[in-house]
Coordinates of C-alpha atoms in Angstrom, one line a residue:
Chain A
M335 CA -12.5 -38.5 76.8
N336 CA -13.6 -35.1 75.7
A337 CA -10.6 -34.8 73.5
T338 CA -11.4 -38.1 71.8
K339 CA -15.0 -36.9 71.1
L340 CA -13.7 -33.7 69.6
V341 CA -11.3 -35.6 67.3
N342 CA -14.2 -37.9 66.2
H343 CA -16.4 -34.9 65.5
R344 CA -13.6 -33.4 63.4
W345 CA -13.3 -36.6 61.4
L346 CA -17.1 -36.7 60.9
A347 CA -17.1 -33.0 59.8
A348 CA -14.3 -33.7 57.4
V349 CA -16.0 -36.7 55.9
L350 CA -19.3 -34.8 55.5
A351 CA -17.5 -31.8 53.9
A352 CA -15.7 -34.1 51.5
G353 CA -19.0 -35.8 50.6
I354 CA -20.7 -32.5 50.0
A355 CA -17.7 -31.3 47.9
M356 CA -17.9 -34.5 45.8
L357 CA -21.6 -34.0 45.3
G358 CA -20.8 -30.4 44.2
I359 CA -18.2 -31.6 41.7
N360 CA -20.5 -34.2 40.3
A361 CA -23.5 -31.9 40.1
P362 CA -22.8 -30.5 36.6
R363 CA -21.9 -33.9 35.4
A364 CA -25.1 -35.3 36.9
S365 CA -27.3 -32.6 35.4
G366 CA -25.3 -31.8 32.4
Q367 CA -24.2 -28.4 31.0
I368 CA -23.2 -26.5 28.0
V369 CA -19.4 -26.4 28.2
E370 CA -18.3 -24.2 25.3
A371 CA -19.2 -23.1 21.8
K372 CA -17.0 -22.2 18.9
V373 CA -18.6 -19.6 16.7
V374 CA -17.3 -18.8 13.3
A375 CA -17.6 -15.1 12.4
T376 CA -16.4 -14.8 8.9
G377 CA -14.9 -11.5 7.8
M378 CA -12.7 -10.8 10.8
A379 CA -9.4 -9.9 9.3
C380 CA -7.7 -7.6 11.7
P381 CA -7.3 -7.2 15.5
F382 CA -9.6 -4.1 15.5
C383 CA -12.4 -6.2 14.1
A384 CA -12.3 -8.7 16.9
Y385 CA -13.3 -6.2 19.6
G386 CA -16.8 -5.8 18.3
V387 CA -17.3 -9.6 18.1
E388 CA -16.0 -10.1 21.6
K389 CA -18.2 -7.3 23.0
W390 CA -21.5 -8.4 21.4
L391 CA -21.0 -12.1 22.1
G392 CA -20.0 -11.3 25.6
R393 CA -23.5 -9.8 26.0
V394 CA -25.3 -13.0 25.1
H395 CA -27.1 -14.4 28.1
G396 CA -25.2 -17.1 29.9
V397 CA -21.9 -16.4 28.2
T398 CA -19.1 -15.8 30.7
D399 CA -16.1 -15.5 28.6
V400 CA -15.3 -14.8 24.9
T401 CA -11.9 -15.3 23.3
V402 CA -11.3 -14.7 19.6
D403 CA -8.9 -16.6 17.4
L404 CA -8.3 -14.5 14.3
K405 CA -6.6 -17.1 12.3
T406 CA -9.7 -19.2 12.2
D407 CA -12.2 -16.4 12.4
T408 CA -13.5 -18.1 15.5
A409 CA -14.9 -16.9 18.8
N410 CA -14.7 -19.4 21.7
L411 CA -17.6 -19.0 24.2
R412 CA -17.7 -20.2 27.8
F413 CA -21.0 -20.6 29.5
A414 CA -22.2 -20.2 33.1
K415 CA -23.5 -23.3 34.9
G416 CA -27.1 -23.8 34.0
A417 CA -26.9 -21.5 30.9
S418 CA -28.4 -22.7 27.6
L419 CA -27.1 -22.1 24.1
D420 CA -29.1 -19.4 22.4
A421 CA -28.1 -19.8 18.7
K422 CA -30.4 -17.0 17.6
A423 CA -28.9 -14.5 20.1
I424 CA -25.4 -15.6 19.0
H425 CA -26.4 -15.0 15.3
R426 CA -27.7 -11.6 16.2
A427 CA -24.5 -10.7 18.1
V428 CA -22.2 -11.6 15.2
T429 CA -24.4 -9.7 12.7
K430 CA -24.4 -6.6 15.0
A431 CA -20.6 -6.8 15.1
G432 CA -20.7 -6.5 11.3
F433 CA -19.7 -10.0 10.3
T434 CA -21.3 -13.1 8.9
M435 CA -22.3 -16.0 11.1
G436 CA -20.7 -19.3 10.2
A437 CA -20.8 -22.7 11.9
V438 CA -21.5 -23.0 15.7
T439 CA -19.8 -26.0 17.3
V440 CA -21.0 -26.8 20.7
T441 CA -19.6 -29.0 23.4
A442 CA -22.1 -30.2 26.0
V443 CA -22.4 -32.8 28.7
G444 CA -25.7 -34.6 29.1
F445 CA -27.7 -37.8 28.9
L446 CA -29.0 -39.7 26.0
T447 CA -32.7 -40.1 25.7
E448 CA -34.9 -41.3 22.9
E449 CA -37.8 -39.1 21.6
N450 CA -39.9 -40.1 18.7
G451 CA -37.4 -42.7 17.7
S452 CA -34.5 -40.2 17.6
L453 CA -31.5 -39.9 19.8
V454 CA -31.6 -36.8 21.9
L455 CA -28.9 -35.3 24.2
T456 CA -30.7 -33.9 27.2
V457 CA -28.7 -31.2 29.1
R458 CA -30.8 -31.1 32.2
G459 CA -28.7 -28.4 33.8
A460 CA -29.4 -26.0 30.9
K461 CA -32.9 -27.3 30.3
Q462 CA -31.9 -27.8 26.7
K463 CA -32.1 -30.7 24.3
F464 CA -30.2 -31.5 21.1
L465 CA -31.3 -33.9 18.4
L466 CA -28.2 -35.9 17.6
T467 CA -27.5 -36.8 14.0
S468 CA -24.7 -39.3 13.7
P469 CA -25.6 -42.3 11.6
E470 CA -22.1 -43.9 11.9
N471 CA -22.3 -43.8 15.7
E472 CA -25.9 -44.9 16.1
K473 CA -25.2 -48.4 17.4
A474 CA -22.7 -47.2 20.0
L475 CA -24.9 -44.4 21.1
T476 CA -27.9 -46.7 21.5
K477 CA -25.8 -48.8 23.8
L478 CA -25.0 -45.8 25.9
L479 CA -28.6 -44.9 25.9
K480 CA -29.4 -48.2 27.6
E481 CA -26.6 -47.7 30.1
E482 CA -27.9 -44.2 30.9
A483 CA -24.3 -42.9 30.8
A484 CA -23.5 -39.3 30.9
I485 CA -21.6 -38.3 27.7
Q486 CA -19.8 -35.2 26.5
V487 CA -20.6 -34.5 22.9
T488 CA -19.1 -32.0 20.4
G489 CA -20.9 -31.2 17.2
K490 CA -22.1 -28.5 14.8
V491 CA -25.5 -26.9 15.5
Q492 CA -27.9 -27.3 12.6
A493 CA -31.4 -26.2 11.7
R494 CA -34.1 -27.2 14.1
Q495 CA -36.1 -30.4 13.6
Q496 CA -39.0 -31.6 15.6
G497 CA -38.7 -28.4 17.7
L498 CA -35.2 -29.2 18.7
A499 CA -31.8 -27.9 17.6
R500 CA -29.9 -30.6 15.7
L501 CA -26.4 -31.5 16.5
A502 CA -24.2 -33.1 13.8
L503 CA -22.1 -35.2 16.1
A504 CA -18.3 -34.9 15.5
H505 CA -17.0 -36.4 18.7
Y506 CA -18.3 -38.0 21.9
A507 CA -16.9 -39.4 25.1
V508 CA -18.4 -41.1 28.1
V509 CA -18.1 -39.0 31.2
K510 CA -16.9 -41.2 34.1
Chain B
M548 CA -13.0 45.7 -16.9
K549 CA -11.8 43.6 -14.1
K550 CA -13.4 44.0 -10.7
T551 CA -11.2 44.8 -7.8
I552 CA -11.4 42.1 -5.3
P553 CA -11.1 43.1 -1.7
M554 CA -8.0 41.5 -0.1
R555 CA -10.1 40.2 2.8
N556 CA -12.0 38.0 0.4
T557 CA -9.3 36.8 -1.9
G558 CA -6.3 36.0 0.2
S559 CA -4.6 36.2 -3.1
Q560 CA -1.4 37.4 -1.6
F561 CA -1.1 34.1 0.2
F562 CA -2.5 31.5 -2.1
F563 CA -2.9 28.3 -0.1
P564 CA -5.1 26.1 -2.1
I565 CA -3.5 23.2 -0.3
L566 CA -5.2 24.2 2.9
V567 CA -8.5 24.2 1.3
S568 CA -8.2 21.2 -1.0
F569 CA -6.7 19.0 1.6
G570 CA -9.3 19.9 4.1
L571 CA -7.2 21.4 6.8
A572 CA -9.7 24.2 7.0
T573 CA -12.6 21.9 6.9
G574 CA -11.7 19.0 9.0
S575 CA -12.3 16.5 6.2
L576 CA -8.9 15.1 6.8
A577 CA -10.5 12.2 8.6
W578 CA -11.8 11.0 5.2
A579 CA -8.8 11.7 3.1
A580 CA -6.2 11.0 5.7
P581 CA -3.1 9.4 4.2
I582 CA -3.3 6.8 6.9
T583 CA -6.2 5.2 8.8
F584 CA -9.3 5.3 6.5
N585 CA -11.3 4.8 9.6
T586 CA -14.5 5.1 7.5
A587 CA -13.5 1.8 6.0
L588 CA -13.2 0.0 9.2
P589 CA -16.3 -1.7 10.6
V590 CA -17.8 0.2 13.5
S591 CA -20.0 -2.3 15.2
S592 CA -23.5 -1.6 16.1
G593 CA -23.6 0.3 19.4
E594 CA -19.8 0.9 19.3
F595 CA -18.0 4.2 19.5
L596 CA -14.7 4.9 17.8
L597 CA -12.5 7.8 18.7
R598 CA -9.6 9.0 16.6
G599 CA -7.1 11.7 17.5
Q600 CA -4.4 13.0 15.2
L601 CA -1.8 15.6 15.1
K602 CA -0.8 16.9 11.7
W603 CA 2.1 19.2 10.9
L604 CA 2.0 20.9 7.5
R605 CA 4.9 22.9 6.1
S606 CA 4.9 25.1 3.0
S607 CA 8.0 27.1 2.5
D608 CA 9.0 26.8 -1.1
D609 CA 7.8 30.1 -2.4
P610 CA 9.2 31.3 -5.7
T611 CA 7.9 34.9 -5.2
A612 CA 9.4 37.8 -3.4
M613 CA 6.9 37.4 -0.6
N614 CA 8.9 34.4 0.6
R615 CA 5.9 33.0 2.3
D616 CA 6.4 30.4 5.0
L617 CA 3.4 28.6 6.3
T618 CA 3.1 26.2 9.2
V619 CA -0.1 24.6 10.2
W620 CA -0.7 22.4 13.2
A621 CA -4.0 20.5 13.0
A622 CA -5.5 18.2 15.5
P623 CA -8.7 16.7 14.1
T624 CA -10.8 14.6 16.5
V625 CA -13.1 12.0 15.1
L626 CA -15.9 10.4 16.9
A627 CA -17.8 7.6 15.1
Y628 CA -20.8 5.6 16.3
G629 CA -22.4 2.5 14.9
V630 CA -26.1 3.0 14.8
N631 CA -26.5 -0.5 13.5
E632 CA -24.3 -3.0 11.6
R633 CA -24.7 -0.9 8.4
L634 CA -25.1 2.7 9.4
A635 CA -22.3 4.6 11.1
L636 CA -22.3 8.3 12.0
F637 CA -19.2 10.4 12.2
G638 CA -18.4 13.8 13.7
I639 CA -15.1 15.5 13.0
V640 CA -13.9 18.6 14.8
P641 CA -10.4 20.0 14.1
Y642 CA -8.3 22.2 16.2
L643 CA -6.1 24.4 14.0
D644 CA -3.1 26.6 14.5
K645 CA -2.1 28.4 11.3
H646 CA 0.9 30.7 11.1
L647 CA 2.2 32.5 8.1
E648 CA 5.5 34.4 7.8
V649 CA 5.5 36.8 4.8
N650 CA 7.5 39.7 3.4
T651 CA 5.5 42.9 3.2
P652 CA 6.3 46.5 2.5
L653 CA 6.4 46.9 6.3
G654 CA 9.0 44.1 6.6
R655 CA 8.5 40.4 7.5
V656 CA 5.3 39.8 9.4
G657 CA 3.6 36.9 11.0
R658 CA -0.1 36.3 10.7
G659 CA -2.4 33.5 11.7
D660 CA -5.0 32.2 14.1
A661 CA -5.7 29.2 16.3
G662 CA -8.9 27.6 17.5
L663 CA -11.6 25.2 16.4
G664 CA -12.1 24.8 12.7
D665 CA -15.2 23.8 10.8
A666 CA -16.8 20.6 12.0
T667 CA -18.0 17.9 9.6
F668 CA -20.8 15.4 10.2
L669 CA -21.2 12.3 8.0
A670 CA -23.3 9.2 7.7
R671 CA -21.9 6.1 6.1
Y672 CA -24.1 3.2 5.0
T673 CA -22.7 -0.2 3.9
I674 CA -24.7 -1.2 0.9
W675 CA -22.7 -4.3 0.1
E676 CA -20.4 -6.7 1.9
A677 CA -18.9 -10.1 1.3
N678 CA -17.3 -11.9 4.2
K679 CA -15.2 -15.1 4.1
T680 CA -12.7 -16.6 6.4
G681 CA -10.0 -14.0 7.0
A682 CA -11.3 -11.5 4.4
T683 CA -14.0 -8.9 4.0
L684 CA -15.0 -6.7 1.1
R685 CA -17.2 -3.7 1.7
L686 CA -18.7 -0.9 -0.3
A687 CA -20.1 2.1 1.6
P688 CA -21.3 5.4 0.3
F689 CA -21.3 8.3 2.6
A690 CA -22.7 11.8 2.7
G691 CA -22.4 14.7 5.1
L692 CA -22.2 18.4 5.7
K693 CA -19.4 20.7 6.8
V694 CA -20.7 23.3 9.1
P695 CA -19.2 26.8 9.7
S696 CA -18.2 26.3 13.3
G697 CA -14.7 27.8 12.8
D698 CA -14.1 31.6 13.0
D699 CA -14.2 33.1 9.5
D700 CA -13.6 36.8 10.3
A701 CA -10.6 36.8 12.5
Q702 CA -8.4 39.9 12.4
D703 CA -4.9 40.8 13.4
A704 CA -3.0 44.1 13.5
L705 CA -2.9 44.1 9.7
G706 CA -6.7 43.7 9.4
V707 CA -9.0 40.8 8.6
L708 CA -7.0 37.7 7.9
P709 CA -7.1 36.4 4.3
R710 CA -9.6 33.6 3.7
P711 CA -7.2 30.7 3.7
L712 CA -5.8 31.8 7.0
Q713 CA -9.2 31.8 8.7
L714 CA -10.1 28.7 10.8
G715 CA -13.4 28.3 9.1
A716 CA -14.9 28.9 5.6
G717 CA -18.1 30.4 6.9
S718 CA -20.1 28.2 4.5
W719 CA -22.3 25.1 4.7
D720 CA -20.8 22.6 2.4
P721 CA -22.3 19.2 1.5
L722 CA -20.0 16.3 0.6
F723 CA -20.5 12.8 -0.6
G724 CA -18.5 9.8 -1.7
T725 CA -17.9 6.1 -1.6
I726 CA -15.4 4.0 0.1
F727 CA -14.4 0.5 -0.9
T728 CA -12.5 -1.8 1.4
W729 CA -10.8 -5.2 0.9
Q730 CA -9.2 -6.5 4.0
T731 CA -7.4 -9.8 4.5
F732 CA -5.0 -11.1 7.2
A733 CA -2.1 -10.1 5.0
G734 CA -3.2 -6.6 4.4
E735 CA -5.8 -4.1 3.5
F736 CA -6.7 -2.1 0.4
D737 CA -9.0 0.9 0.4
S738 CA -10.2 3.3 -2.3
S739 CA -12.2 6.4 -1.4
I740 CA -13.7 8.9 -3.8
S741 CA -15.3 12.0 -2.5
Y742 CA -16.6 15.4 -3.7
Q743 CA -17.3 18.5 -1.6
V744 CA -19.5 21.2 -2.9
N745 CA -18.4 24.4 -1.4
T746 CA -21.0 27.1 -1.1
E747 CA -20.7 30.9 -0.9
A748 CA -20.3 32.8 2.3
D749 CA -19.9 36.5 2.6
G750 CA -19.4 36.9 -1.1
Y751 CA -16.6 34.3 -1.3
R752 CA -16.8 30.7 -2.5
F753 CA -14.0 28.2 -2.1
G754 CA -13.6 26.0 -5.2
D755 CA -15.2 22.6 -5.0
Q756 CA -12.9 19.7 -4.0
A757 CA -12.6 16.2 -5.3
E758 CA -10.4 13.5 -3.8
W759 CA -9.3 10.0 -4.7
D760 CA -7.5 8.2 -2.0
L761 CA -5.9 4.8 -2.2
S762 CA -4.4 2.9 0.7
Y763 CA -2.5 -0.3 1.0
Q764 CA -1.4 -1.8 4.3
Y765 CA 0.9 -4.8 4.4
R766 CA 1.3 -6.8 7.6
L767 CA 4.9 -6.8 8.6
W768 CA 4.5 -8.4 12.0
P769 CA 3.7 -11.1 13.1
G770 CA 5.1 -12.8 10.0
K771 CA 3.1 -15.9 10.8
L772 CA -0.3 -15.6 12.3
G773 CA -0.6 -17.4 15.7
A774 CA -3.4 -18.1 18.0
G775 CA -5.6 -15.4 19.6
V776 CA -5.6 -11.8 18.6
P777 CA -2.1 -10.6 18.2
G778 CA -1.3 -6.9 17.5
F779 CA -0.5 -6.2 13.8
L780 CA 2.2 -3.9 12.6
Y781 CA 1.5 -2.7 9.1
A782 CA 3.6 -0.9 6.5
V783 CA 1.4 1.6 4.8
L784 CA 1.6 3.3 1.5
E785 CA -1.2 5.6 0.5
S786 CA -1.9 7.9 -2.4
N787 CA -4.0 11.1 -2.3
L788 CA -5.0 12.7 -5.5
L789 CA -6.7 16.1 -4.9
W790 CA -8.5 18.4 -7.3
A791 CA -9.5 21.9 -6.2
W792 CA -11.5 24.2 -8.5
Q793 CA -10.7 27.9 -8.5
D794 CA -12.3 30.0 -5.8
R795 CA -14.8 32.6 -6.7
A796 CA -15.3 36.1 -5.3
S797 CA -17.7 38.7 -6.5
G798 CA -18.5 36.6 -9.5
Q799 CA -14.8 36.3 -10.5
N800 CA -12.3 33.5 -10.4
V801 CA -9.8 34.1 -7.7
P802 CA -6.3 33.9 -9.3
D803 CA -3.7 31.6 -7.7
T804 CA -6.3 29.2 -6.3
G805 CA -7.2 25.7 -7.3
G806 CA -5.1 23.0 -8.9
T807 CA -4.1 19.4 -8.7
T808 CA -1.9 17.7 -6.0
W809 CA -0.8 14.2 -5.7
Y810 CA 0.7 12.9 -2.5
L811 CA 2.4 9.6 -1.7
A812 CA 2.4 8.7 2.0
P813 CA 4.5 6.0 3.5
G814 CA 3.7 5.1 7.0
L815 CA 3.5 2.6 9.9
Q816 CA 0.5 1.5 11.8
Y817 CA 0.2 -0.7 14.9
V818 CA -3.2 -2.3 15.4
T819 CA -4.6 -4.1 18.4
K820 CA -8.1 -5.0 19.5
R821 CA -8.8 -1.7 21.2
Y822 CA -6.4 0.8 19.8
V823 CA -4.4 1.8 16.8
L824 CA -1.2 3.9 16.7
E825 CA -0.1 5.3 13.4
T826 CA 2.2 7.7 11.7
A827 CA 2.7 8.7 8.1
I828 CA 4.3 11.5 6.0
Q829 CA 2.6 12.8 2.9
L830 CA 5.1 13.9 0.3
P831 CA 3.8 15.9 -2.8
V832 CA 4.8 14.1 -6.0
V833 CA 2.8 16.4 -8.3
Q834 CA 1.6 19.9 -7.5
T835 CA 0.0 21.5 -10.5
L836 CA -1.4 24.6 -8.9
N837 CA -2.7 27.8 -10.5
G838 CA -0.5 30.8 -10.6
N839 CA 1.8 31.4 -7.7
A840 CA -0.1 29.2 -5.2
L841 CA 2.2 28.2 -2.4
R842 CA 3.4 24.6 -2.8
N843 CA 3.3 22.2 0.1
D844 CA 6.5 20.6 1.5
F845 CA 5.1 17.8 3.5
I846 CA 2.4 16.8 6.0
L847 CA 3.5 14.7 8.9
T848 CA 0.8 12.8 10.8
A849 CA 0.8 10.9 14.1
G850 CA -2.4 9.6 15.7
F851 CA -4.3 7.0 17.6
R852 CA -7.7 5.3 17.4
V853 CA -9.6 3.6 20.2
N854 CA -12.9 1.9 20.2
F855 CA -15.2 1.4 23.1

C-alpha cells in the first residue's frame, strides 16, 4: 500500500516537473525576446581588426556573445533573455572600435499589436517595441494580429518613428 | 684652419650612420620597421597593443684597414593605447646590445655596450578615414619626442665610447610624420613619411633623419576567405628609404657621417585576432654614404604583436 502511494507520488512529481519545464520552455516564446542581431561594421579587413569590434560589442548591455564574420564585415550578437536591443550603444561600440556602423538586422520573437494604425511587434520579455514596415506583407500580418499569434521576425533596424524603432521586415514566421 | 674634434664626440673612426639613421639608437624602429607598420593598424579606443621584436644587424664589409665588424642586437618594445577611436599613444623602449670589432694600433679590440636605449613617445591622430565592406583607408599624422633615456657617456678600457656606439644620443629630439594605410581582404598597402629633428647634446648633434617607408602585404592563406575570423598569412615586401644628414660637432660637419640608404625587405606575417607573428630581412639595395661610413649587410627581424 505504502509502496503504491510512493509510486503515485513519483508520477505526480514527474508530471509537475514536466509541466514546469514546459512552462519554462514556453516562457520566452510567450513573452518574446531579442534572439540575435547582425551588425555590419564596415572597414574590418583583417583578423587583427576584428578583436576591437568583438570587445566593444561584447560590452553592450545584454549582449552575451559576439562572433565576427570578416567576409561580410558582420558581427553576430546574441542576447540574454529579457535584454533589449540598444541600437545607440551598438553604434557607439562600432565607432569606438574604429569602424563605420552599417546595417543592423535583428531577429526577435514577439506579438503583433496595433498602435495608431500601425503594426507593431511587441517584445514583452525585452520591454521593447518595433514599428514594422512591410507593405507587401500587411494583409498577412493583419491576419496574424487578429489571431494574436507569436511571430519571429527578421528585419533591418531603421530610424525611429512615432518614438519607436522601425523594422523593415525581411522575413517572418509564426512561432508554434 | 680645421678644428680638432675630440674622438669621444665624433666616433669618426667607426662611422655608423646606419645606426643613427635607421633608429637603432633611438628606438624609432617601431615606425620605420620593414615589417608591421603597427601605427597604421587601428588601435581601438581603450585597447592596448604590445609589440616585441628582436633585430639582428650586421655590418662587416669595411673597405678600410680598420676592418670594422659591427653586430647589434636590438629588442624594441612598443606599447600603444587607443585613447579614443582617433587618438593613439605609443611608447617605444629599445634594449640594445652593440658590439664592434676593430683593428687598432694595439691589435684587434672589441668595444660596445648593452642596456636600454633612448625611448620614443608618439601620438597619432587619424584625421581621415573611409570604410567600406572589406576595405579601409586611413590617413594619420603623428608627432613625438625621443628622450635621452639611454646611456650616452659609457666607457670601456679604451675610454669613452664613440657616439654611435653609445646606447643613447643624449638629446631631446622631436619627430613628426604621416602614415597612410589602405587595407583590403587581399592585402595592405602602407606609406609612411617621417622626419626627426636631432638636437645637440654635449657639443654633438646627430644629423636629422628622414624616412619614407612603403609596405605591401599580400594574403597567401587562406586563398579563399571562409566564415568567421581565420588567421591570415601574408607575404610582405617593404621598402625603406633613409636619409641622414651629416652629424655636427663643435660647429663642424663630422666626416663619414650621413648618407642615403635604401632597403628592400621581404618577409612573412601571420595575423590572428589577438596576435601577430612576423619576420623579415632588410637587404640594402643602395647605400650612398659619406666617406668611409660602414655599410650595412642586413637586418633580420622577428617579432610578435598582441592586443588586449
